[in-house]
Amino acid sequence: MEKEIEYSISGALLPGELGELLKAVFSDNFTTEELSSIIQGSSDYVTARHGADLVGFGRLLSDGATMAYINFMAVSPQYQRQGIGQQVLKLLVEAAGAVHSIFLYTNTADSLYLRNGFQPSEKRLYVMHNPAK
């Protein structure tokens, strides 16, 4: 019998395995220190595993009262379109609790977010890339 996907909220997660997933999905390379900060700096995060393999991830940044921000939603390319992203998103929304608003920014998977109650915002997104990086 094939193993099912197992989900965990803020469970065991190694920087190296997160780095491999993020590189496969976003083509970004992060240092071990950056990956450790992504994990430790999250209010909560959700992992999806197929056996020992990390196949999905998403993290939540929140003040616990007024707002939460979902960031780094990622599903390994060979596991996409199997409902993993939807389950990770559902668990992140549950982890956000009773905040007033949950935000996310994406340039992919718009239909996933629209199907799950997110609406486009009339606000503009501004970003400043750190010139020291």
Short mmCIF file of C-alpha atoms in Angstrom, two decimals, residues 3-122:
data_model
loop_
_atom_site.label_atom_id
_atom_site.label_comp_id
_atom_site.label_asym_id
_atom_site.label_seq_id
_atom_site.Cartn_x
_atom_site.Cartn_y
_atom_site.Cartn_z
CA LYS A 3 1.95 5.77 1.95
CA GLU A 4 -0.46 8.64 2.41
CA ILE A 5 0.57 12.26 2.81
CA GLU A 6 1.01 13.18 6.47
CA TYR A 7 0.57 16.79 7.62
CA SER A 8 2.06 18.41 10.67
CA ILE A 9 1.80 21.86 12.22
CA SER A 10 5.22 23.15 13.33
CA GLY A 11 6.63 19.64 13.49
CA ALA A 12 10.20 18.46 12.93
CA LEU A 13 11.80 20.21 9.96
CA LEU A 14 15.43 20.42 8.95
CA PRO A 15 16.81 23.44 7.07
CA GLY A 16 18.36 21.23 4.38
CA GLU A 17 15.13 19.50 3.43
CA LEU A 18 13.27 22.81 3.35
CA GLY A 19 16.01 24.24 1.14
CA GLU A 20 15.65 21.36 -1.31
CA LEU A 21 11.89 21.87 -1.57
CA LEU A 22 12.11 25.65 -1.99
CA LYS A 23 14.81 25.27 -4.64
CA ALA A 24 12.68 22.75 -6.57
CA VAL A 25 9.63 25.02 -6.46
CA PHE A 26 11.06 28.55 -6.61
CA SER A 27 14.61 27.97 -7.95
CA ASP A 28 15.89 29.97 -4.96
CA ASN A 29 18.97 29.04 -2.98
CA PHE A 30 18.98 29.94 0.70
CA THR A 31 21.78 29.59 3.21
CA THR A 32 21.40 27.25 6.15
CA GLU A 33 21.10 30.31 8.39
CA GLU A 34 18.31 31.77 6.25
CA LEU A 35 16.45 28.45 6.22
CA SER A 36 16.79 28.18 10.00
CA SER A 37 15.37 31.70 10.32
CA ILE A 38 12.45 30.82 8.03
CA ILE A 39 11.59 27.90 10.31
CA GLN A 40 12.22 29.57 13.68
CA GLY A 41 10.72 32.92 12.66
CA SER A 42 7.39 31.43 11.65
CA SER A 43 4.39 31.79 13.93
CA ASP A 44 3.42 28.35 12.63
CA TYR A 45 4.26 26.28 9.59
CA VAL A 46 2.73 23.23 7.97
CA THR A 47 4.67 20.37 6.46
CA ALA A 48 3.38 17.67 4.13
CA ARG A 49 5.38 14.45 3.97
CA HIS A 50 5.21 11.39 1.83
CA GLY A 51 7.06 8.94 4.03
CA ALA A 52 10.20 10.77 5.11
CA ASP A 53 10.17 13.12 2.09
CA LEU A 54 9.08 16.74 2.52
CA VAL A 55 6.67 17.36 -0.37
CA GLY A 56 4.81 20.45 0.85
CA PHE A 57 5.33 23.46 3.08
CA GLY A 58 3.69 26.74 4.01
CA ARG A 59 4.32 29.19 6.80
CA LEU A 60 2.32 31.71 8.76
CA LEU A 61 3.52 35.01 10.20
CA SER A 62 1.01 36.52 12.61
CA ASP A 63 0.50 38.93 15.50
CA GLY A 64 -2.19 36.54 16.76
CA ALA A 65 -4.89 39.21 16.91
CA THR A 66 -5.34 41.36 13.84
CA MET A 67 -3.42 39.90 10.93
CA ALA A 68 -1.66 36.87 9.57
CA TYR A 69 0.40 36.46 6.43
CA ILE A 70 0.82 33.17 4.56
CA ASN A 71 4.22 32.83 2.92
CA PHE A 72 6.29 30.23 1.05
CA MET A 73 3.44 27.94 0.02
CA ALA A 74 5.30 25.22 -1.86
CA VAL A 75 4.46 21.75 -3.16
CA SER A 76 7.07 19.61 -4.87
CA PRO A 77 6.42 19.69 -8.64
CA GLN A 78 5.79 15.93 -8.87
CA TYR A 79 3.16 16.16 -6.09
CA GLN A 80 1.22 19.15 -7.41
CA ARG A 81 -2.46 18.90 -8.34
CA GLN A 82 -3.12 16.24 -5.70
CA GLY A 83 -4.77 18.46 -3.06
CA ILE A 84 -1.63 18.90 -0.96
CA GLY A 85 -1.52 22.68 -1.37
CA GLN A 86 -5.19 22.91 -0.48
CA GLN A 87 -4.66 20.95 2.74
CA VAL A 88 -1.56 22.98 3.70
CA LEU A 89 -3.57 26.17 3.11
CA LYS A 90 -6.50 24.88 5.19
CA LEU A 91 -4.22 24.05 8.11
CA LEU A 92 -2.50 27.44 7.92
CA VAL A 93 -5.86 29.24 7.97
CA GLU A 94 -6.89 27.16 11.00
CA ALA A 95 -3.57 27.97 12.71
CA ALA A 96 -4.21 31.69 12.13
CA GLY A 97 -7.13 31.51 14.56
CA ALA A 98 -9.45 34.48 14.97
CA VAL A 99 -7.33 37.19 13.33
CA HIS A 100 -9.19 39.90 11.41
CA SER A 101 -7.45 39.29 8.07
CA ILE A 102 -5.22 36.72 6.44
CA PHE A 103 -3.01 37.99 3.65
CA LEU A 104 -0.92 36.28 1.02
CA TYR A 105 0.92 37.33 -2.08
CA THR A 106 1.31 35.01 -5.03
CA ASN A 107 2.24 35.00 -8.67
CA THR A 108 1.04 31.40 -9.06
CA ALA A 109 -1.93 29.26 -8.01
CA ASP A 110 -4.47 32.11 -8.02
CA SER A 111 -7.34 29.67 -8.58
CA LEU A 112 -6.37 27.70 -5.44
CA TYR A 113 -6.63 30.79 -3.27
CA LEU A 114 -9.84 32.04 -4.91
CA ARG A 115 -11.48 28.61 -4.39
CA ASN A 116 -10.58 28.80 -0.72
CA GLY A 117 -12.15 32.14 0.17
CA PHE A 118 -9.32 34.57 -0.64
CA GLN A 119 -10.25 37.64 -2.66
CA PRO A 120 -8.04 39.96 -4.69
CA SER A 121 -7.22 43.09 -2.75
CA GLU A 122 -7.70 46.60 -4.03
#
